[in-house]
Structures are given as structure tokens and as C-alpha cells.
Coordinates of C-alpha atoms in Angstrom, one line a residue:
Chain A
M148 CA 2.8 -108.7 270.0
E149 CA 3.8 -109.9 266.6
T150 CA 3.7 -107.6 263.7
I151 CA 1.3 -109.0 261.1
I152 CA 2.9 -108.8 257.7
Q153 CA 0.1 -108.4 255.2
T154 CA 1.9 -109.1 252.0
Q155 CA 0.3 -108.0 248.8
Q156 CA -2.2 -110.5 247.7
T157 CA -1.4 -111.9 244.3
G158 CA -3.6 -114.8 243.4
P159 CA -2.8 -117.3 240.8
T160 CA -4.8 -116.0 237.8
P161 CA -7.5 -113.4 237.6
T162 CA -10.1 -115.8 236.2
L163 CA -9.7 -118.2 239.1
R164 CA -9.9 -115.4 241.6
A165 CA -13.3 -114.3 240.5
N166 CA -15.4 -116.4 242.9
P167 CA -13.9 -117.9 246.0
F168 CA -15.3 -121.3 247.0
L169 CA -14.9 -120.5 250.7
E170 CA -14.6 -117.1 252.3
V171 CA -13.4 -117.1 255.9
R172 CA -13.6 -113.9 257.9
G173 CA -12.4 -113.2 261.4
L174 CA -12.3 -116.8 262.4
C175 CA -11.5 -117.3 266.1
K176 CA -11.2 -120.5 268.2
Q177 CA -10.6 -120.6 271.9
F178 CA -9.8 -123.6 274.0
G179 CA -10.3 -122.5 277.6
S180 CA -7.9 -119.6 278.0
I181 CA -5.9 -120.6 275.0
Q182 CA -6.5 -118.5 271.9
A183 CA -5.7 -121.1 269.2
L184 CA -6.9 -118.9 266.3
S185 CA -7.5 -115.2 266.2
D186 CA -9.1 -113.2 263.4
V187 CA -8.1 -115.3 260.5
D188 CA -9.3 -114.1 257.1
L189 CA -8.8 -116.4 254.1
D190 CA -10.3 -116.9 250.7
I191 CA -10.1 -120.3 249.0
Y192 CA -10.5 -120.5 245.2
P193 CA -11.4 -123.4 243.0
G194 CA -8.6 -124.9 240.9
E195 CA -6.0 -123.5 243.2
V196 CA -3.7 -125.3 245.7
L197 CA -3.4 -123.1 248.8
G198 CA -0.4 -124.0 251.0
L199 CA -1.2 -123.6 254.7
L200 CA 2.0 -123.2 256.5
G201 CA 3.1 -122.5 260.0
D202 CA 5.2 -123.9 262.9
N203 CA 3.8 -126.5 265.3
G204 CA 1.0 -125.0 267.3
A205 CA 0.5 -122.1 264.8
G206 CA -3.1 -123.1 264.4
K207 CA -3.1 -125.0 261.1
S208 CA -4.9 -128.0 262.4
T209 CA -7.3 -125.9 264.4
F210 CA -8.1 -123.9 261.2
I211 CA -8.9 -126.9 259.0
K212 CA -10.9 -128.6 261.8
S213 CA -12.9 -125.4 262.1
I214 CA -13.8 -125.4 258.5
S215 CA -14.4 -129.2 258.3
G216 CA -16.9 -129.3 261.2
V217 CA -14.8 -131.0 263.8
Y218 CA -14.5 -127.9 265.9
I219 CA -17.1 -125.1 266.2
P220 CA -15.4 -121.7 265.8
T221 CA -15.7 -119.3 268.7
A222 CA -16.3 -116.4 266.4
G223 CA -16.1 -115.5 262.7
T224 CA -18.1 -116.1 259.6
I225 CA -17.7 -118.6 256.8
R226 CA -19.3 -118.1 253.3
C227 CA -19.5 -121.1 251.0
E228 CA -20.1 -120.2 247.3
G229 CA -21.3 -116.8 248.5
R230 CA -23.8 -118.1 251.0
P231 CA -23.2 -117.8 254.7
V232 CA -22.9 -121.3 256.3
S233 CA -22.5 -122.7 259.7
I234 CA -20.4 -125.9 259.6
S235 CA -21.6 -127.6 262.7
S236 CA -20.5 -131.2 262.0
P237 CA -18.3 -133.2 259.6
R238 CA -21.6 -134.2 257.9
V239 CA -22.5 -130.6 257.1
A240 CA -19.0 -130.0 255.8
R241 CA -19.3 -132.9 253.5
S242 CA -22.7 -131.9 252.2
L243 CA -21.1 -128.6 251.2
G244 CA -18.4 -130.5 249.3
I245 CA -15.6 -130.0 251.8
E246 CA -13.6 -133.3 252.2
T247 CA -10.7 -133.6 254.6
V248 CA -7.8 -136.0 254.5
F249 CA -6.7 -135.8 258.1
Q250 CA -3.1 -136.4 259.1
D251 CA -4.2 -139.7 260.7
L252 CA -6.2 -140.3 257.5
A253 CA -9.4 -141.2 259.5
L254 CA -9.5 -144.7 258.0
I255 CA -11.1 -147.4 260.1
P256 CA -8.3 -150.0 260.5
N257 CA -10.4 -153.1 260.7
L258 CA -12.5 -152.4 257.5
D259 CA -11.4 -153.0 253.9
A260 CA -10.7 -150.4 251.3
A261 CA -14.2 -150.4 249.8
A262 CA -15.8 -150.0 253.2
N263 CA -13.5 -147.1 254.0
L264 CA -14.2 -145.3 250.8
F265 CA -17.9 -145.5 251.4
I266 CA -18.0 -145.2 255.2
G267 CA -20.9 -143.0 256.3
R268 CA -22.3 -142.9 252.8
E269 CA -22.9 -146.5 251.9
L270 CA -25.0 -147.3 248.9
G271 CA -28.0 -149.1 250.1
W272 CA -31.4 -150.5 249.5
G273 CA -34.5 -150.2 251.6
F274 CA -34.6 -147.9 254.6
K275 CA -32.5 -144.8 254.9
G276 CA -29.9 -144.6 257.7
L277 CA -28.9 -147.4 260.0
L278 CA -31.3 -150.1 258.6
S279 CA -30.2 -149.6 255.0
V280 CA -29.0 -152.9 253.4
M281 CA -25.7 -152.3 251.7
R282 CA -25.1 -152.9 248.0
Q283 CA -21.7 -154.4 248.5
R284 CA -21.1 -155.5 244.9
A285 CA -22.0 -152.0 243.6
M286 CA -19.7 -150.4 246.1
A287 CA -16.8 -152.7 245.3
E288 CA -17.2 -152.0 241.5
D289 CA -17.3 -148.3 242.2
V290 CA -14.2 -148.4 244.3
K291 CA -12.4 -150.4 241.6
K292 CA -13.3 -147.8 239.0
T293 CA -12.3 -144.8 241.3
L294 CA -8.9 -146.4 242.0
E295 CA -8.3 -147.2 238.4
R296 CA -9.1 -143.7 237.3
L297 CA -6.6 -142.3 239.8
D298 CA -4.0 -144.9 238.9
I299 CA -3.8 -146.2 242.5
H300 CA -2.8 -149.8 243.0
I301 CA -3.5 -151.6 246.2
P302 CA -3.1 -155.4 246.8
S303 CA -6.7 -156.3 247.4
L304 CA -9.9 -154.4 248.0
R305 CA -11.0 -157.2 250.4
H306 CA -8.0 -156.7 252.8
D307 CA -8.4 -154.5 255.9
V308 CA -6.5 -151.2 255.5
E309 CA -4.6 -152.1 258.7
G310 CA -2.2 -154.1 256.6
F311 CA -1.6 -151.4 254.0
S312 CA 1.5 -149.3 253.6
G313 CA 1.5 -145.6 254.5
G314 CA 1.3 -144.6 250.8
Q315 CA -1.6 -147.0 250.1
R316 CA -3.5 -145.7 253.0
Q317 CA -2.9 -142.1 251.9
A318 CA -4.0 -143.0 248.4
I319 CA -7.3 -144.5 249.8
A320 CA -7.9 -141.4 251.9
I321 CA -7.4 -139.1 248.9
A322 CA -9.4 -141.4 246.7
R323 CA -12.3 -141.1 249.2
A324 CA -12.2 -137.3 249.0
I325 CA -12.1 -137.4 245.2
R326 CA -14.8 -140.1 244.9
W327 CA -17.4 -137.8 246.5
Q328 CA -16.7 -135.0 244.0
A329 CA -15.4 -132.7 246.6
K330 CA -15.2 -129.0 245.8
L331 CA -12.6 -128.4 248.5
V332 CA -10.1 -131.0 249.5
I333 CA -8.0 -130.4 252.6
L334 CA -4.8 -132.4 252.8
D335 CA -3.1 -132.4 256.2
E336 CA 0.5 -133.3 255.8
P337 CA -0.2 -135.9 253.2
T338 CA 3.5 -136.8 252.5
A339 CA 4.7 -136.9 256.1
A340 CA 5.3 -140.6 256.4
L341 CA 5.7 -141.6 252.8
S342 CA 8.6 -142.9 250.7
V343 CA 9.9 -140.7 247.8
P344 CA 7.9 -142.4 245.0
E345 CA 4.7 -142.3 247.2
Q346 CA 5.3 -138.6 247.9
R347 CA 5.5 -138.0 244.1
K348 CA 2.3 -139.8 243.6
V349 CA 0.5 -137.7 246.2
L350 CA 1.9 -134.5 244.7
S351 CA 0.7 -135.5 241.2
L352 CA -2.7 -136.4 242.7
T353 CA -2.9 -133.0 244.2
R354 CA -2.2 -131.2 241.0
Q355 CA -4.6 -133.5 239.2
L356 CA -7.3 -132.4 241.7
A357 CA -6.6 -128.7 241.1
S358 CA -6.7 -129.1 237.3
Q359 CA -10.2 -130.5 237.7
G360 CA -11.2 -127.3 239.3
V361 CA -11.2 -128.5 242.9
A362 CA -10.0 -126.1 245.6
V363 CA -7.2 -127.7 247.6
I364 CA -5.7 -126.7 251.0
Y365 CA -2.4 -128.3 251.4
I366 CA -0.8 -128.4 254.9
T367 CA 2.9 -129.3 255.1
H368 CA 6.2 -128.7 256.8
N369 CA 8.1 -129.7 253.7
I370 CA 9.3 -126.6 251.8
L371 CA 10.1 -128.6 248.7
D372 CA 6.4 -129.8 248.5
V373 CA 5.3 -126.2 248.9
I374 CA 7.4 -125.0 246.0
A375 CA 6.4 -128.1 243.9
V376 CA 2.6 -128.1 244.4
T377 CA 1.1 -124.9 245.7
D378 CA -0.1 -121.8 243.9
R379 CA -0.5 -119.5 246.9
L380 CA 0.6 -119.6 250.5
A381 CA -1.1 -118.6 253.7
I382 CA 1.3 -118.6 256.7
L383 CA 0.0 -118.8 260.2
H384 CA 2.0 -117.8 263.2
R385 CA 0.7 -118.2 266.8
G386 CA -2.9 -118.4 265.7
R387 CA -2.8 -115.3 263.4
K388 CA -2.4 -115.1 259.7
A389 CA 1.2 -113.8 259.3
A390 CA 1.3 -113.7 255.5
E391 CA -0.5 -114.5 252.3
I392 CA 1.6 -114.6 249.2
A393 CA 1.8 -116.2 245.7
T394 CA 4.3 -119.1 245.7
K395 CA 6.1 -117.9 242.6
D396 CA 6.8 -114.6 244.3
C397 CA 9.0 -116.0 247.0
N398 CA 11.8 -118.4 247.5
E399 CA 12.3 -121.1 250.2
H400 CA 14.4 -118.9 252.5
E401 CA 11.7 -116.3 252.6
I402 CA 9.0 -118.9 253.3
V403 CA 11.0 -120.3 256.2
S404 CA 11.5 -116.9 257.7
L405 CA 7.8 -116.2 257.4
I406 CA 7.0 -119.4 259.2
M407 CA 9.5 -118.4 261.9
G408 CA 7.5 -115.2 262.4
K409 CA 9.9 -112.8 260.7
S410 CA 9.1 -110.5 257.8
K411 CA 9.8 -111.5 254.3
A412 CA 12.4 -108.7 254.0
A413 CA 14.3 -110.1 257.0
A414 CA 15.3 -113.2 255.0
Chain B
M277 CA 3.4 -158.3 256.6
S278 CA -0.3 -158.4 255.9
S279 CA -0.2 -162.1 255.4
R280 CA 1.2 -162.6 258.9
I281 CA -1.6 -160.5 260.4
K282 CA -4.0 -162.7 258.4
A283 CA -2.5 -165.9 259.8
S284 CA -3.0 -164.8 263.4
D285 CA -6.5 -163.6 262.5
L286 CA -7.4 -167.0 261.0
M287 CA -6.1 -168.6 264.2
G288 CA -8.2 -166.5 266.4
R289 CA -11.3 -166.7 264.1
Y290 CA -11.4 -170.4 263.5
I291 CA -9.9 -172.0 266.6
A292 CA -13.4 -172.4 268.1
Y293 CA -14.6 -174.4 265.0
A294 CA -11.5 -176.7 265.3
A295 CA -12.1 -177.0 269.1
L296 CA -15.7 -178.1 268.5
L297 CA -14.7 -180.8 266.0
V298 CA -11.9 -182.0 268.4
L299 CA -14.3 -182.2 271.3
I300 CA -17.0 -184.1 269.3
A301 CA -14.3 -186.5 268.0
F302 CA -12.8 -187.0 271.5
F303 CA -16.1 -187.6 273.4
G304 CA -17.4 -189.6 270.4
A305 CA -14.4 -191.9 270.7
M306 CA -14.6 -192.2 274.5
A307 CA -18.3 -192.9 274.8
P308 CA -19.8 -193.5 271.3
S309 CA -23.0 -195.2 272.4
L310 CA -24.0 -192.4 274.8
F311 CA -22.5 -189.3 273.1
L312 CA -23.0 -189.9 269.4
T313 CA -26.7 -190.0 269.4
G314 CA -29.3 -187.6 267.9
G315 CA -30.9 -187.3 271.3
N316 CA -27.7 -186.2 272.9
F317 CA -27.0 -183.6 270.2
E318 CA -30.5 -182.2 270.8
V319 CA -29.7 -182.0 274.5
I320 CA -26.5 -180.0 273.7
L321 CA -28.4 -177.6 271.5
Q322 CA -31.2 -177.3 273.9
N323 CA -28.8 -176.6 276.8
S324 CA -26.9 -173.9 274.8
A325 CA -30.0 -172.2 273.5
V326 CA -30.4 -169.6 276.2
Q327 CA -26.6 -169.0 276.2
C328 CA -26.7 -168.5 272.4
V329 CA -29.5 -165.9 272.6
V330 CA -27.8 -163.8 275.3
A331 CA -24.4 -164.2 273.6
I332 CA -25.7 -162.9 270.3
G333 CA -26.6 -159.6 272.0
M334 CA -23.3 -159.7 273.8
T335 CA -21.5 -160.0 270.5
F336 CA -22.7 -156.6 269.3
V337 CA -21.7 -155.1 272.7
I338 CA -18.2 -156.5 272.6
L339 CA -17.8 -155.6 268.9
I340 CA -18.2 -151.9 269.7
G341 CA -15.5 -152.4 272.4
S342 CA -17.9 -152.3 275.4
I343 CA -19.1 -154.9 277.8
D344 CA -22.6 -155.7 279.3
L345 CA -22.3 -157.3 282.8
S346 CA -26.0 -156.9 283.5
V347 CA -27.3 -159.7 281.3
G348 CA -27.5 -162.3 284.1
S349 CA -29.6 -160.1 286.4
T350 CA -31.7 -158.9 283.5
M351 CA -32.6 -162.5 282.8
A352 CA -33.7 -163.0 286.4
L353 CA -35.7 -159.8 286.5
V354 CA -37.4 -160.3 283.2
G355 CA -38.0 -164.0 284.0
T356 CA -39.6 -163.2 287.3
L357 CA -41.7 -160.3 285.9
S358 CA -42.9 -162.4 283.0
A359 CA -43.8 -165.3 285.3
M360 CA -45.8 -162.9 287.5
A361 CA -47.5 -161.4 284.4
S362 CA -48.3 -164.9 283.1
V363 CA -50.6 -165.4 286.1
E364 CA -52.5 -162.3 285.0
I365 CA -52.5 -162.3 281.3
G366 CA -51.5 -165.9 280.4
G367 CA -48.8 -167.3 278.3
G368 CA -48.6 -164.3 276.1
A369 CA -46.4 -162.8 278.8
F370 CA -43.6 -164.6 277.1
F371 CA -43.7 -162.1 274.3
L372 CA -43.2 -159.2 276.7
T373 CA -39.7 -160.5 277.7
P374 CA -37.7 -158.9 274.9
F375 CA -39.4 -155.6 275.5
I376 CA -38.8 -155.6 279.3
G377 CA -35.2 -156.5 278.6
A378 CA -34.9 -153.7 276.0
A379 CA -36.1 -151.2 278.6
I380 CA -33.4 -152.3 281.0
G381 CA -30.9 -152.2 278.2
L382 CA -32.0 -148.7 277.2
V383 CA -31.4 -147.5 280.8
N384 CA -27.8 -148.9 280.5
A385 CA -27.4 -147.2 277.1
V386 CA -28.6 -143.8 278.2
V387 CA -26.4 -143.7 281.3
F388 CA -23.4 -145.1 279.2
V389 CA -23.8 -142.7 276.3
Y390 CA -25.0 -139.5 277.8
G391 CA -23.4 -140.0 281.3
R392 CA -20.1 -140.8 279.6
I393 CA -19.5 -143.5 282.2
P394 CA -17.6 -146.7 281.1
S395 CA -20.0 -149.5 280.1
F396 CA -18.2 -151.8 282.6
V397 CA -19.2 -149.5 285.5
V398 CA -22.8 -148.8 284.2
T399 CA -23.7 -152.4 283.7
L400 CA -22.0 -153.6 286.9
G401 CA -24.3 -151.2 288.6
M402 CA -27.3 -152.6 286.7
L403 CA -26.2 -156.1 287.6
S404 CA -26.8 -155.2 291.3
V405 CA -29.9 -153.1 290.7
A406 CA -31.7 -155.6 288.6
R407 CA -30.9 -158.5 291.0
G408 CA -32.0 -156.5 293.9
L409 CA -35.3 -155.5 292.2
T410 CA -35.9 -159.2 291.4
L411 CA -35.4 -160.2 295.0
I412 CA -37.8 -157.5 296.2
I413 CA -40.6 -158.3 293.7
S414 CA -40.4 -162.0 294.1
N415 CA -39.8 -162.0 297.9
G416 CA -36.9 -164.2 297.2
T417 CA -38.9 -167.2 296.1
P418 CA -39.4 -168.6 292.6
V419 CA -42.6 -167.6 290.7
P420 CA -44.1 -170.6 288.9
I421 CA -45.7 -170.4 285.5
P422 CA -48.6 -172.6 284.5
F423 CA -47.3 -176.1 284.0
V424 CA -49.1 -176.4 280.6
G425 CA -49.8 -173.6 278.2
L426 CA -48.1 -171.3 275.7
F427 CA -45.4 -170.1 278.1
S428 CA -44.1 -173.4 279.2
S429 CA -44.4 -174.9 275.7
I430 CA -41.8 -172.4 274.5
G431 CA -39.2 -174.3 276.6
I432 CA -40.0 -177.6 275.0
P433 CA -37.4 -178.8 272.4
P434 CA -36.9 -177.9 269.7
I435 CA -38.6 -174.5 270.0
P436 CA -35.7 -172.8 271.7
I437 CA -33.4 -174.2 269.1
F438 CA -35.5 -172.8 266.3
I439 CA -35.5 -169.4 268.1
V440 CA -31.7 -169.5 268.2
V441 CA -31.4 -170.4 264.5
G442 CA -33.8 -167.6 263.5
L443 CA -32.1 -165.0 265.7
A444 CA -28.6 -166.0 264.5
L445 CA -29.6 -165.7 260.9
V446 CA -31.1 -162.3 261.4
A447 CA -28.3 -161.0 263.6
S448 CA -25.7 -162.2 261.1
F449 CA -27.5 -160.5 258.3
V450 CA -27.7 -157.2 260.3
L451 CA -24.1 -157.4 261.2
T452 CA -22.6 -158.1 257.8
R453 CA -25.1 -156.5 255.4
T454 CA -26.6 -153.3 257.0
T455 CA -25.0 -150.0 257.6
F456 CA -25.7 -150.5 261.3
G457 CA -23.5 -153.6 261.3
R458 CA -20.8 -151.8 259.5
Y459 CA -20.8 -148.9 261.9
T460 CA -20.7 -151.4 264.8
F461 CA -17.4 -152.7 263.4
A462 CA -16.2 -149.2 262.7
I463 CA -16.8 -148.0 266.3
G464 CA -15.0 -151.1 267.6
G465 CA -12.1 -150.4 265.2
D466 CA -11.6 -146.8 266.1
E467 CA -14.3 -144.8 267.8
D468 CA -12.6 -141.4 267.5
K469 CA -12.2 -141.8 263.7
A470 CA -15.8 -142.9 263.5
N471 CA -16.8 -139.6 265.2
V472 CA -14.6 -137.6 262.9
L473 CA -16.1 -139.3 259.9
G474 CA -19.5 -138.2 261.2
L475 CA -20.9 -141.7 261.8
P476 CA -23.9 -141.9 264.2
V477 CA -21.8 -143.3 267.0
K478 CA -24.3 -142.5 269.8
Q479 CA -27.3 -144.0 268.1
V480 CA -25.4 -147.2 267.3
K481 CA -24.3 -147.5 270.9
I482 CA -27.8 -147.0 272.2
I483 CA -29.2 -149.6 269.8
V484 CA -26.5 -152.1 270.7
F485 CA -27.1 -151.9 274.4
T486 CA -30.9 -152.0 274.0
L487 CA -30.5 -155.0 271.8
S488 CA -28.3 -156.7 274.4
G489 CA -30.9 -156.1 277.0
A490 CA -33.7 -157.3 274.7
L491 CA -31.9 -160.6 274.0
A492 CA -31.0 -161.0 277.7
G493 CA -34.7 -160.6 278.4
L494 CA -35.7 -163.1 275.7
G495 CA -33.1 -165.5 277.1
G496 CA -34.6 -165.0 280.6
G497 CA -38.0 -165.8 279.2
I498 CA -36.8 -169.0 277.5
L499 CA -35.0 -170.1 280.6
T500 CA -38.2 -169.5 282.7
A501 CA -40.2 -171.6 280.2
Q502 CA -37.6 -174.4 280.4
I503 CA -37.4 -174.6 284.2
G504 CA -41.1 -173.8 284.8
S505 CA -40.6 -170.8 287.0
G506 CA -39.1 -167.3 287.2
S507 CA -36.4 -167.8 289.8
P508 CA -34.8 -164.7 291.4
T509 CA -31.4 -166.5 291.5
M510 CA -31.4 -167.6 287.8
G511 CA -28.8 -166.3 285.5
T512 CA -26.3 -165.6 288.3
G513 CA -22.9 -165.4 286.7
F514 CA -24.5 -165.8 283.3
E515 CA -22.7 -162.6 282.0
L516 CA -19.4 -164.5 282.2
T517 CA -20.9 -167.5 280.4
A518 CA -22.1 -165.2 277.6
I519 CA -18.8 -163.3 277.4
S520 CA -16.9 -166.6 277.3
A521 CA -19.0 -167.9 274.4
V522 CA -18.4 -164.6 272.5
V523 CA -14.6 -164.6 273.1
I524 CA -14.2 -168.4 272.4
G525 CA -16.0 -167.7 269.2
G526 CA -13.2 -165.5 268.1
T527 CA -14.6 -162.0 268.8
S528 CA -11.9 -159.6 270.0
L529 CA -12.5 -158.3 273.5
T530 CA -11.2 -154.9 272.3
G531 CA -13.8 -154.8 269.6
G532 CA -13.9 -154.5 265.9
R533 CA -13.6 -158.2 265.0
G534 CA -15.9 -161.1 265.3
S535 CA -19.0 -162.9 264.0
I536 CA -22.3 -164.2 265.1
L537 CA -21.5 -167.7 263.8
G538 CA -18.3 -167.7 265.9
T539 CA -20.4 -166.9 269.0
I540 CA -22.8 -169.8 268.2
V541 CA -19.9 -172.1 267.8
G542 CA -18.2 -170.7 271.0
S543 CA -21.4 -171.4 272.8
L544 CA -21.6 -174.9 271.4
V545 CA -18.0 -175.6 272.5
M546 CA -18.9 -174.8 276.1
S547 CA -22.1 -176.8 276.2
T548 CA -20.4 -179.8 274.3
L549 CA -17.6 -179.7 276.9
A550 CA -20.0 -179.7 279.8
N551 CA -22.2 -182.4 278.2
G552 CA -19.2 -184.6 277.2
L553 CA -17.7 -184.5 280.7
I554 CA -21.0 -185.5 282.3
I555 CA -21.4 -188.3 279.8
L556 CA -17.8 -189.5 280.4
D557 CA -18.5 -189.6 284.1
S558 CA -21.7 -191.7 283.7
W559 CA -19.9 -193.8 281.1
R560 CA -17.1 -194.6 283.7
L561 CA -19.7 -195.6 286.3
H562 CA -21.3 -197.8 283.7
R563 CA -18.1 -199.5 282.8
C564 CA -17.2 -199.8 286.5
A565 CA -20.4 -201.6 287.2
D566 CA -19.6 -203.9 284.2
C567 CA -16.3 -204.7 285.7
A568 CA -17.9 -205.3 289.1
D569 CA -20.1 -207.9 287.3
R570 CA -16.9 -209.7 286.2
H571 CA -15.3 -209.3 289.7
R572 CA -18.4 -210.8 291.3
A573 CA -17.6 -214.1 289.6
G574 CA -14.2 -214.1 291.2
R575 CA -15.4 -213.0 294.6
S576 CA -15.5 -216.4 296.2
R577 CA -11.9 -216.8 295.3
A578 CA -11.2 -213.4 296.8
A579 CA -12.7 -214.5 300.1
V580 CA -10.2 -217.3 300.2
D581 CA -7.3 -215.0 299.1
P582 CA -7.4 -211.7 301.1
A583 CA -4.7 -210.2 298.9
R584 CA -7.2 -210.0 296.0
Q585 CA -9.5 -207.7 298.1
D586 CA -8.0 -204.5 296.6
P587 CA -9.8 -201.2 297.0
H588 CA -10.9 -201.2 293.4
H589 CA -12.7 -204.5 293.9
E590 CA -14.4 -203.0 297.0
I591 CA -15.7 -200.0 295.1
A592 CA -16.9 -202.1 292.2
T593 CA -18.7 -204.5 294.5
A594 CA -20.3 -201.6 296.4
L595 CA -21.5 -200.1 293.1
L596 CA -22.8 -203.4 291.9
E597 CA -24.8 -203.8 295.1
T598 CA -26.4 -200.4 294.7
R599 CA -27.3 -201.1 291.2
T600 CA -28.8 -204.5 292.1
R601 CA -30.8 -202.9 294.9
R602 CA -32.1 -200.2 292.6
I603 CA -33.1 -202.6 290.0
Q604 CA -34.8 -204.9 292.5
H605 CA -36.7 -202.0 294.0
G606 CA -37.7 -200.8 290.6
N607 CA -38.9 -204.3 289.8
D608 CA -38.1 -203.8 286.1
H609 CA -35.7 -205.7 283.9
P610 CA -35.3 -208.7 286.2
D611 CA -31.9 -209.9 285.1
P612 CA -30.5 -213.3 286.4
A613 CA -27.0 -211.8 286.3
D614 CA -28.1 -209.1 288.8
G615 CA -29.6 -211.6 291.2
P616 CA -28.5 -211.9 294.8
D617 CA -25.0 -212.9 295.3
P618 CA -24.7 -216.4 296.7
D619 CA -21.9 -215.2 299.0
T620 CA -24.0 -212.4 300.7

């Protein structure tokens, strides 16, 4: 068994640490005989970027899918703003203010930017649900404003996102999370397939989110991103939390060795 | 990059419109006096009405990336059932057809969605089941509907055409303006992502298959009204006709792209082609008979000169004789030019 290194928890600032947005306790997820997550405790604070790190298969994706309603955890409790919640579907997660920007972005390729920003939450007249008549002009206006506010430029709102570049798609996916006034935004490897200027854009969007008091979980393999954008790190190793540490308290070598499952001191 | 995608898109989306114009121009040029008439266009619309109704339902099914092979059998089962019901409850039985069809579609939908069986397999099964049931309840013979009355008057032009126009407008509105339509496209675009986004994927699928069944039932009802009986063999192979109309109309077989207008145009392309070819054939016979008239004048010379008795002349003469005989028997339009040949 691995030794779990419980590094001393030093949050960003005491004021922000007062009330966590999400408190995860003893989260477990099992797929058949495979224990993908065991006993993960994690607090997520508003206005803070939490870096979630770990090698491939460490359980990062399983963790975020468990708190965004895609997977149902096998065991464990989640408290959202102090109240115990059961996040049984993506819809429930969203109603709690948890927005996820998945690695594959979850954009529908054959729909345009506006349709993707509003998918599942279209503005409409008349009946609720499937028979609602969409207010397409209102949605297009809204999307235009959202993108302007975030300083995101895309060729045309009427084009299908299929034809967009990686950075443009990423921007649309992040804009979607922001548009719905998320309280927690989960970014899964948001810079993985982007050019350098696009990466900078995503990093600045991330900081912008945190400065507006939004909690952010930032998953990445890129150590430079970690140093640049995160306030605090949670490192997973083989489904367990191996370390939780303030970013300013460690250097990149220490982070890498923690990801590899060694202790901070070993670096 | 995106402009290239758009170019191929446009190609796929609008080729049916171009094909329809080309066909009308071609047949119009070949046989203007028969093809380019109001009556003939009404015939084309009337002939494609049932196909349009069924293909509108099929468009939704194909847009979510599925297929419904049971529509032809559904038409026969609903046609036969409604014809039998019309004996009991009168012409109002016609209005049952979309509901019976919807029930069949709902069975497809439930097995497809909750049984997690591919739609191809589920509806292929329903194709056999519905056809078999039809043969059992009808004993294999057509069930006539009253010759006059509400039911049979539905089949009289232009009522089927009005039904198609109304349905197409409603379906187009639903597809482009409601959340149901948007989710239909979303499921066809990427079903997994639609699930992750929390869209009501199952409900949409169930509604789509029920709708396809309902429209197949309505199509079966209209066809029954048009031919005057619910025949157990009607609609055989109609699923392929409907799928062809949808695909010719620019809807992608993998789902996510397409339109109702495209489907209507695709359907019109098929019925215009069939109509035009038939007209060309009768036009050729017409012309052949004319040329036989001219040949008849030279026939006495041909008798003297055996080299002139070419096969074409023979056929033309034979045709002319048939025509002459028919006209004489009918005793109408006595035409001196069609009188008995002095040589025979």
C-alpha cells in the first residue's frame, strides 16, 4: 500500500476558507472490482482555483464525474453550501451551480454556438420542457453579450461548432459555464489541445472566474499551468488523495514527485 | 476549413432542389403538352402525398441517427384495421389511423429505448409482426371501405395534398423552433454528449418513434382512402421509399442534419421521375402512332418495294391498326384519317 502523505493544509487566505462551497467526505467509486476512488476528502472554496493533479488513471476524471452527476458515487457524502446533497444527474449538479467543462467539451458538433450555450436550458415561450418554443433572437443576443463580456471572438454565431478551432470550442464551453452563473466550474484539461495564445486566454479566463468569487477545479498535466493559475493543489494517486498543499508552498519538482506517488521530501 | 465543410454541406442539402428543377425542365422539354399541365402536377402531388406523410415521420427518426423499417407494415395493419372499423363506426374510422399507428410506434420505441436493442433490429421485427397480424386479421384479402362517404372522400384530390402541406408546416416548425426539435438534432449529432448535458434523450427517442408510427398510420389511412380498401399487401417495401425520400432530400443517414422541406422535395423528385418516365413512354407511343399515320400513306409503295418493309414500319403499322380498331369499337371521334386502309 501507498503511504498517504497528508501535508499540512494551508489554504489561500483565511477569509476564503471560512465556508467551503463543496465538502466531499469519504468519496468512493467502484467499477466492478476496480476501486477507482477510495475515501477522498476534499473541500472546495469560492474564489479559489484548486488544481486537481494525478497521473493517468489516478481518479481525477472519476472524481469530477462523481461531483458533476455523471457517475453516482458508491459511498461518501457531499455537502453543498453546508447542506447534504445527492448529485444524481448532470441536471441536479447544474441546479446546484456546478458546471463542468469536460475534456471533450460536451459541445454538440452540428449545432451553432448559440444553441450550444443554451443547450438543455433554452429560453422559451409557452409550454415547459420539450414543447417550449425557443426564443432564438433573445438567445442569440444573450450569447453575443456573454462572449463580448469575456472578450471571446468567434467567426460567426450561426456556424456549427464543428468548424471551430480547439481554442474557440474551449472558449464556448467555458462561456457556457460562466453564462449560467456557476458557483463551481470544473475545467478538465482545458489547455490540452490549444496553441500558446489560446492557452493564455484560458488561463486568464480561469483567474477571472476566481476573482468573481467562483470556485474552480482545474485538472491538468501541465505543471506550468499549475504554477500559473492554481491556489491550492490536491494530488490523487491510485484513487486516493496523496496530498493537499498550497501552490506557493511547493516547487514544480515537488509537485511532479507527489504526482508520481513519492513524498514531497523525496524530491 | 469551415468554408469547405459548408460547401459540401450545401451540395448535400440542396442537390434535391436542383434535381427537381432539372427533372421538370427535362420532362417538360420532352413532352410539354402532356407533362407541363396543371392536371399532371396535381397527379404528381397526389401520388407523392402518402410518401410525404410517412417520410416526414421518417425524417425525425433518421435525424436522431436511427431507422424505422416498420412503416410499410404499419401502413398495411392500420389501413386494414381502419377499413374494418369503418364498417362498424363509419368514416370516422379514418381519424383513428394516427392513433393506431402511434401505438405501434410506441411499442417500437419502448423496446428500442428500454431494451437497448438497435432500432434497425427492433423495427425489422415489427415489420414482420405487423405484416403477419395484417394477414391474420384480413384473412389475406383486401377489406373494402364504403365507396362514398367521409373515409373515401379523404382520398379525393386535393385533400391528401392539403394534409401534406399542413403536416409539413407543423413538422418544420417543431423541428426548427421547439426544444424538442433542437434535442432531435443534438441526439443525432452526438448522443453521448446529449446524455452528459442532461438532455431528455429517452423521452425524445420515444416521441420520435411514436411520431413515426403515427404518421405511418395516417399514411396507411390516406392510402386506404385513395384505393378504396385496406389491403394486407399495401405498403410492401414502403420503408425504402420513405427512407429514399428522406435521404434524397439531404438528410444525413447518420443523423443530425436535414430538414422537412428537403424530405418533401426528395419525395417530389421520386414521384416526378416516376410520372415523367410514364409520360415519356406514352408520349413515344403517341408519336409512333403519328409516324405510322405518315407511313400508311407510303404503304402501297412499300408493297411494291419489299426493301421498305423495315421492322419499324411493321411496328408502326401494327400500332396504327390497334388504335384504329379501338377507336372504331369506341365509336367516338370518327376520323377519316383513321378509316380502314384501302390496302387491307
